[in-house]
Amino acid sequence: MFRIGTGYDVHRLVPERRLVLCGVEIPSELGLLGHSDADVAVHALMDAILGALALGDIGKLFPDSDPQYKGADSMGLLYEVIALMRSNGYSLGNLDITIIAERPKLAKHIPQMRESLAAAFGCDITRVSVKATTEEGLGLAGEGIGAQAVVLLSRE
Ligand code: MG
């Protein structure tokens, strides 16, 4: 049996914050603002997994009103979501993430992002797709970074 899920998230770019995407720190003058490390790609991915399992979303699982998640490493939260996926009897079929950013350029960081996520799932990198696109200045227009994720889970 298969289950599919989607996730979407956006965070604002601001000075004096780190830029972390898929657990990889990207050199950038601006970073993403958020309660946690604001890894927008991992947030979308966690929402996709939770969506596939019909278990709500990360706001429900890790409320930003809870001080224990301030500055949280989103990869650490992803490990918890992966554990939840496994305890529900599912494993990753494949995942596909699109990061929407006018800046910085992300292409050269994509292989490392895929490796980071494949390591988190303990799966082959061929199951993990990360892509980046711009919105031609028409959407977030450089003020933020968005991410969309789709996952397919299969029953073990
Ligand atoms: Mg978020």
Coordinates of C-alpha atoms and ligand atoms in Angstrom, one line a residue:
M1 CA 0.0 0.0 0.0
F2 CA 1.2 3.5 -0.9
R3 CA 0.5 6.9 0.6
I4 CA 1.3 10.2 -0.9
G5 CA 1.8 13.6 0.8
T6 CA 2.6 17.2 -0.1
G7 CA 4.2 20.0 2.0
Y8 CA 4.7 23.7 1.4
D9 CA 6.5 26.3 3.4
V10 CA 8.0 29.8 3.1
H11 CA 10.4 31.8 5.3
R12 CA 11.6 35.3 5.1
L13 CA 15.3 36.2 4.3
V14 CA 16.9 38.5 6.8
P15 CA 20.4 39.6 7.8
E16 CA 22.4 37.9 10.5
R17 CA 20.8 34.5 10.2
R18 CA 22.3 31.3 8.9
L19 CA 20.9 29.9 5.7
V20 CA 20.3 26.1 6.1
L21 CA 18.6 24.1 3.4
C22 CA 18.2 20.3 3.7
G23 CA 20.5 20.4 6.6
V24 CA 23.3 22.0 4.5
E25 CA 24.6 25.4 5.5
I26 CA 24.8 27.6 2.4
P27 CA 27.1 30.6 2.3
S28 CA 24.8 33.7 2.1
E29 CA 24.6 37.2 3.4
L30 CA 21.0 36.6 4.3
G31 CA 19.5 33.7 6.2
L32 CA 16.0 32.5 6.9
L33 CA 14.0 33.8 9.9
G34 CA 12.2 31.4 12.1
H35 CA 11.7 29.9 15.5
S36 CA 13.9 26.9 14.6
D37 CA 16.9 27.1 12.2
A38 CA 14.2 27.8 9.6
D39 CA 15.2 25.0 7.2
V40 CA 12.3 25.7 4.8
A41 CA 13.0 22.6 2.7
V42 CA 13.0 20.2 5.6
H43 CA 9.9 21.8 7.0
A44 CA 8.1 21.2 3.7
L45 CA 9.4 17.6 3.7
M46 CA 8.2 16.9 7.2
D47 CA 4.8 18.3 6.4
A48 CA 4.7 16.0 3.3
I49 CA 5.5 12.9 5.4
L50 CA 3.0 13.9 8.0
G51 CA 0.4 14.6 5.3
A52 CA 1.0 11.2 3.7
L53 CA 0.3 9.6 7.1
A54 CA -2.7 12.0 7.9
L55 CA -1.0 12.9 11.1
G56 CA -1.4 16.7 10.9
D57 CA 1.6 19.0 10.4
I58 CA 4.8 20.1 12.1
G59 CA 3.0 23.0 13.8
K60 CA 1.0 20.4 15.6
L61 CA 3.9 18.1 16.4
F62 CA 6.5 20.8 17.3
P63 CA 4.6 23.9 18.3
D64 CA 6.6 27.2 18.0
S65 CA 5.1 28.2 21.3
D66 CA 7.2 25.5 22.9
P67 CA 10.6 27.0 23.9
Q68 CA 12.3 23.6 23.4
Y69 CA 12.1 24.1 19.7
K70 CA 13.7 27.6 19.7
G71 CA 16.7 27.5 17.4
A72 CA 16.0 23.8 16.8
D73 CA 18.0 21.8 14.3
S74 CA 15.3 20.9 11.7
M75 CA 17.2 17.8 10.7
G76 CA 16.8 16.6 14.3
L77 CA 13.0 17.2 14.0
L78 CA 13.2 15.3 10.7
Y79 CA 14.7 12.2 12.5
E80 CA 11.7 12.3 14.8
V81 CA 9.2 12.4 11.8
I82 CA 11.1 9.6 10.1
A83 CA 10.8 7.5 13.3
L84 CA 7.1 8.3 13.4
M85 CA 6.8 7.2 9.8
R86 CA 8.5 3.9 10.6
S87 CA 6.5 3.3 13.7
N88 CA 3.4 3.6 11.5
G89 CA 4.8 0.8 9.3
Y90 CA 5.9 2.9 6.3
S91 CA 9.2 3.5 4.5
L92 CA 10.2 6.1 2.0
G93 CA 9.4 5.3 -1.7
N94 CA 10.8 8.5 -3.0
L95 CA 10.8 12.2 -2.3
D96 CA 10.9 15.3 -4.5
I97 CA 11.6 18.8 -3.2
T98 CA 11.5 22.1 -5.2
I99 CA 13.1 25.1 -3.5
I100 CA 11.9 28.4 -4.8
A101 CA 14.6 31.1 -4.4
E102 CA 15.7 34.2 -6.3
R103 CA 18.9 34.2 -4.3
P104 CA 21.4 32.8 -3.6
K105 CA 22.1 30.4 -6.5
L106 CA 21.6 26.9 -5.2
A107 CA 22.6 24.6 -8.0
K108 CA 26.1 23.7 -6.8
H109 CA 24.7 22.8 -3.3
I110 CA 22.1 20.4 -4.6
P111 CA 24.3 17.2 -4.5
Q112 CA 25.1 17.8 -0.8
M113 CA 21.5 18.5 0.0
R114 CA 20.5 15.1 -1.6
E115 CA 23.2 13.3 0.3
S116 CA 22.1 15.0 3.6
L117 CA 18.5 13.8 3.2
A118 CA 19.5 10.3 1.9
A119 CA 21.6 9.9 5.0
A120 CA 18.7 10.9 7.3
F121 CA 16.5 8.2 5.7
G122 CA 19.3 5.7 5.4
C123 CA 18.2 5.3 1.8
D124 CA 19.9 5.3 -1.6
I125 CA 20.3 8.8 -3.1
T126 CA 18.3 7.8 -6.2
R127 CA 15.2 8.1 -4.0
V128 CA 15.9 11.7 -3.1
S129 CA 15.3 14.6 -5.6
V130 CA 16.1 18.2 -4.7
K131 CA 15.5 20.9 -7.4
A132 CA 15.8 24.7 -7.3
T133 CA 13.9 27.3 -9.3
T134 CA 13.3 31.0 -9.3
E135 CA 10.0 32.8 -9.9
E136 CA 11.5 35.2 -12.4
G137 CA 11.1 38.0 -9.8
L138 CA 7.3 37.7 -9.9
G139 CA 6.7 35.8 -6.6
L140 CA 8.8 35.9 -3.5
A141 CA 11.1 38.3 -5.3
G142 CA 14.1 37.6 -3.2
E143 CA 12.4 38.5 0.0
G144 CA 12.1 34.9 1.1
I145 CA 12.6 31.3 0.1
G146 CA 9.9 28.7 -0.4
A147 CA 9.8 25.0 -0.7
Q148 CA 7.4 22.4 -1.9
A149 CA 7.8 18.7 -1.2
V150 CA 6.1 15.5 -2.4
V151 CA 6.7 12.1 -0.8
L152 CA 5.5 8.6 -1.6
L153 CA 5.6 6.2 1.3
S154 CA 5.2 2.5 1.0
R155 CA 4.0 0.0 3.6
E156 CA 6.8 -2.2 4.8
Ligands
MG1 MG 8.6 26.6 8.5

